[in-house]
Amino acid sequence: MSRNLIFIGMPGSGKSTVGVLAAKRLGMGFVDTDLLIQEEAGRTLQEIVDQDGYQALRHIEEQVLLKLSVENQVISTGGSAVYSDAAMRHLKANGTVVFLDIPLDVVMQRIGDYSLRGISRRPDQSLSELFDERFALYSRYADITVKGEGLTQDQVCEAIIRHLPN
Ligand SMILES: Nc1ncnc2c1ncn2[C@@H]1O[C@H](COP(=O)(O)OP(=O)(O)O)[C@@H](O)[C@H]1O
Ligand SMILES: O=C(O)C1=C[C@@H](OP(=O)(O)O)[C@@H](O)[C@H](O)C1
Ligand SMILES: [Mg+2]
């Protein structure tokens, strides 16, 4: 079975855009699980969060990830995928997990007004608190960590490929 390459990290870290670049370079397919969630729910991520709350988004995300059964794909997850231990163990069973690690100030620059981005967080939780909580989870599940600060998308893609096991 050909293994997948699974991207995790904060919103803005480049999972979706670099995921496509990596899939092309490596001759693999590409799946963005955010799009699968939207198809499953028949709504945008922002609508799910606005109408049903952040926990509903995490629940649908977990269901979608647990159902995913693919091989030889780059899988770009949403930033909140790591809240489900069951989903992460399922993905890790047939894949290498790559953490795209960028610092908080770069997250802020890239995502702009995060209240418009459907981010799954407790309403009272600041972006900085969310970053710290998530950093621990991303680190826990990562097989490979690539630091993206100061790198272009192509350079991040190169760095990922360099870190891959042969
Ligand atoms: N290395 C990079 N340098 C500059 N901008 C980047 C880089 N990686 C991603 N971006 C930009 O950040 C934004 C979020 O990227 P995206 O791939 O959607 O991240 P994610 O899927 O992790 O949320 C996009 O506008 C994208 O062009
Ligand atoms: O980090 C998050 O809470 C989220 C990140 C988004 O994906 P990206 O990380 O691809 O932006 C998307 O899954 C949803 O809006 C929730
Ligand atoms: Mg994305």
Coordinates of C-alpha atoms and ligand atoms in Angstrom, one line a residue:
M1 CA 0.0 0.0 0.0
S2 CA 1.5 3.4 -1.0
R3 CA 1.7 5.7 1.9
N4 CA 0.1 9.1 2.2
L5 CA 1.7 12.4 3.2
I6 CA -0.4 14.3 5.7
F7 CA 0.1 18.0 6.3
I8 CA -0.9 19.5 9.7
G9 CA -0.3 22.9 11.1
M10 CA -1.9 26.3 11.9
P11 CA -4.2 28.0 9.4
G12 CA -1.9 30.0 7.1
S13 CA 1.0 27.5 7.4
G14 CA 0.6 26.5 3.7
K15 CA -1.0 23.1 4.1
S16 CA -3.4 23.6 1.1
T17 CA -1.1 25.5 -1.3
V18 CA 2.1 23.7 -0.6
G19 CA 0.2 20.4 -0.5
V20 CA -0.6 20.8 -4.2
L21 CA 3.0 21.7 -5.1
A22 CA 4.3 18.6 -3.2
A23 CA 1.7 16.3 -4.8
K24 CA 2.9 17.5 -8.3
R25 CA 6.5 17.1 -7.4
L26 CA 6.1 13.7 -5.9
G27 CA 3.6 12.3 -8.5
M28 CA 1.0 11.8 -5.9
G29 CA -2.7 12.7 -5.7
F30 CA -4.1 15.5 -3.6
V31 CA -6.9 15.7 -1.1
D32 CA -7.9 18.8 0.9
T33 CA -10.1 17.6 3.8
D34 CA -11.7 21.1 4.2
L35 CA -13.3 20.6 0.9
L36 CA -14.5 17.1 1.9
I37 CA -16.1 18.6 5.0
Q38 CA -17.9 21.3 3.0
E39 CA -19.2 18.6 0.6
E40 CA -20.3 16.4 3.4
A41 CA -22.1 19.3 5.2
G42 CA -23.4 21.1 2.1
R43 CA -22.2 24.3 3.8
T44 CA -19.0 26.3 4.0
L45 CA -16.7 25.9 7.0
Q46 CA -17.6 29.5 8.1
E47 CA -21.4 28.6 7.9
I48 CA -20.9 25.5 10.0
V49 CA -19.1 27.5 12.7
D50 CA -21.6 30.4 12.6
Q51 CA -24.7 28.3 12.6
D52 CA -23.6 25.3 14.8
G53 CA -20.5 26.4 16.6
Y54 CA -16.9 25.3 16.6
Q55 CA -17.5 21.9 18.2
A56 CA -19.8 21.0 15.3
L57 CA -17.0 21.7 12.9
R58 CA -14.6 19.5 14.9
H59 CA -17.2 16.7 15.0
I60 CA -17.8 16.7 11.2
E61 CA -14.0 17.0 10.6
E62 CA -13.4 13.9 12.8
Q63 CA -16.1 11.9 10.9
V64 CA -14.7 12.9 7.5
L65 CA -11.1 12.0 8.5
L66 CA -12.1 8.6 10.0
K67 CA -13.9 7.8 6.7
L68 CA -10.9 8.7 4.6
S69 CA -9.4 5.7 3.0
V70 CA -6.9 6.6 0.3
E71 CA -3.3 5.9 -0.7
N72 CA -0.5 7.7 -2.4
Q73 CA -2.2 11.1 -1.7
V74 CA -0.9 14.3 -0.2
I75 CA -3.7 15.0 2.4
S76 CA -4.0 18.6 3.5
T77 CA -6.0 18.7 6.7
G78 CA -7.6 21.7 8.4
G79 CA -5.8 23.3 11.3
S80 CA -8.2 21.6 13.8
A81 CA -7.7 18.0 12.7
V82 CA -5.4 17.3 15.6
Y83 CA -8.2 17.7 18.1
S84 CA -9.3 14.1 17.3
D85 CA -6.8 11.5 18.5
A86 CA -8.8 8.8 16.8
A87 CA -8.6 10.6 13.4
M88 CA -4.9 11.3 13.8
R89 CA -4.2 7.7 14.6
H90 CA -6.2 6.6 11.6
L91 CA -4.3 8.9 9.3
K92 CA -0.9 8.0 10.8
A93 CA -1.6 4.3 10.2
N94 CA -1.0 4.8 6.5
G95 CA 1.0 7.9 6.2
T96 CA 3.8 10.2 7.2
V97 CA 2.7 13.3 9.1
V98 CA 4.4 16.6 8.2
F99 CA 3.9 19.6 10.6
L100 CA 4.3 22.9 8.8
D101 CA 5.6 25.0 11.7
I102 CA 5.3 28.8 11.5
P103 CA 5.4 31.3 14.4
L104 CA 2.4 33.1 15.7
D105 CA 3.3 36.5 14.0
V106 CA 3.4 34.8 10.6
V107 CA 0.1 33.1 11.3
M108 CA -1.4 36.5 12.0
Q109 CA 0.1 38.1 8.9
R110 CA -1.2 35.3 6.7
I111 CA -4.7 34.9 7.9
G112 CA -5.6 38.5 8.6
D113 CA -9.0 38.8 10.3
Y114 CA -9.4 35.4 11.9
S115 CA -13.0 36.0 12.9
L116 CA -13.9 35.6 9.2
R117 CA -11.9 32.4 8.6
G118 CA -14.1 29.8 10.3
I119 CA -11.4 29.0 12.8
S120 CA -12.4 26.3 15.3
R121 CA -11.7 27.9 18.7
R122 CA -13.5 28.6 21.9
P123 CA -15.0 32.1 21.7
D124 CA -13.0 33.3 24.7
Q125 CA -9.8 31.8 23.4
S126 CA -7.2 34.3 21.9
L127 CA -5.2 33.4 18.9
S128 CA -2.1 33.2 21.0
E129 CA -3.7 30.7 23.5
L130 CA -5.0 28.7 20.5
F131 CA -1.5 28.7 19.0
D132 CA 0.1 27.3 22.2
E133 CA -2.6 24.6 22.6
R134 CA -2.2 23.6 19.0
F135 CA 1.6 23.6 19.0
A136 CA 1.6 20.8 21.5
L137 CA -0.8 18.8 19.5
Y138 CA 1.0 19.3 16.2
S139 CA 4.3 18.3 17.8
R140 CA 2.7 15.2 19.3
Y141 CA 1.5 13.8 15.9
A142 CA 4.4 15.0 13.7
D143 CA 6.8 12.5 12.1
I144 CA 8.6 15.4 10.4
T145 CA 8.6 19.1 11.3
V146 CA 9.4 21.7 8.7
K147 CA 10.0 25.3 9.8
G148 CA 8.4 27.6 7.2
E149 CA 9.3 31.1 8.4
G150 CA 11.1 33.1 5.7
L151 CA 10.6 30.5 3.0
T152 CA 8.6 30.7 -0.2
Q153 CA 6.1 28.1 -0.9
D154 CA 8.5 26.4 -3.3
Q155 CA 11.2 26.4 -0.6
V156 CA 8.8 24.9 1.9
C157 CA 8.0 22.2 -0.7
E158 CA 11.7 21.5 -1.2
A159 CA 12.4 21.3 2.5
I160 CA 9.6 18.8 3.0
I161 CA 10.9 16.6 0.2
R162 CA 14.4 16.8 1.7
H163 CA 13.1 15.6 5.1
L164 CA 11.2 12.6 3.7
P165 CA 12.4 9.1 4.5
N166 CA 13.7 7.3 1.3
Ligands
LIG1 N1 5.6 30.1 2.3 C1 4.7 31.0 2.1 N2 5.0 32.3 1.9 C2 4.1 33.3 1.8 N3 2.7 33.1 1.8 C3 2.3 31.8 2.0 C4 3.3 30.7 2.2 N4 2.6 29.6 2.3 C5 1.3 29.9 2.3 N5 1.1 31.3 2.1 C6 -0.1 32.0 1.9 O1 -0.8 31.9 3.2 C7 -2.2 31.8 2.9 C8 -2.7 30.5 3.5 O2 -2.2 29.4 2.8 P1 -2.9 28.0 2.8 O3 -2.1 27.1 1.9 O4 -4.3 28.1 2.5 O5 -2.7 27.5 4.3 P2 -3.5 26.5 5.2 O6 -4.1 25.5 4.3 O7 -2.4 25.9 6.0 O8 -4.4 27.3 6.0 C9 -2.4 31.8 1.4 O9 -2.7 33.2 1.0 C10 -1.0 31.4 0.9 O10 -0.8 31.9 -0.4
LIG2 O1 -7.6 25.9 12.2 C1 -8.8 25.8 12.2 O2 -9.5 25.8 13.2 C2 -9.5 25.7 10.9 C3 -8.7 25.7 9.8 C4 -9.2 25.7 8.4 O3 -8.3 25.1 7.5 P1 -6.9 25.6 7.2 O4 -6.0 25.3 8.3 O5 -6.5 24.9 5.9 O6 -7.0 27.1 7.0 C5 -10.6 25.0 8.4 O7 -10.4 23.6 8.6 C6 -11.5 25.5 9.4 O8 -11.8 26.8 9.0 C7 -10.9 25.4 10.8
MG3 MG -6.0 24.7 4.1

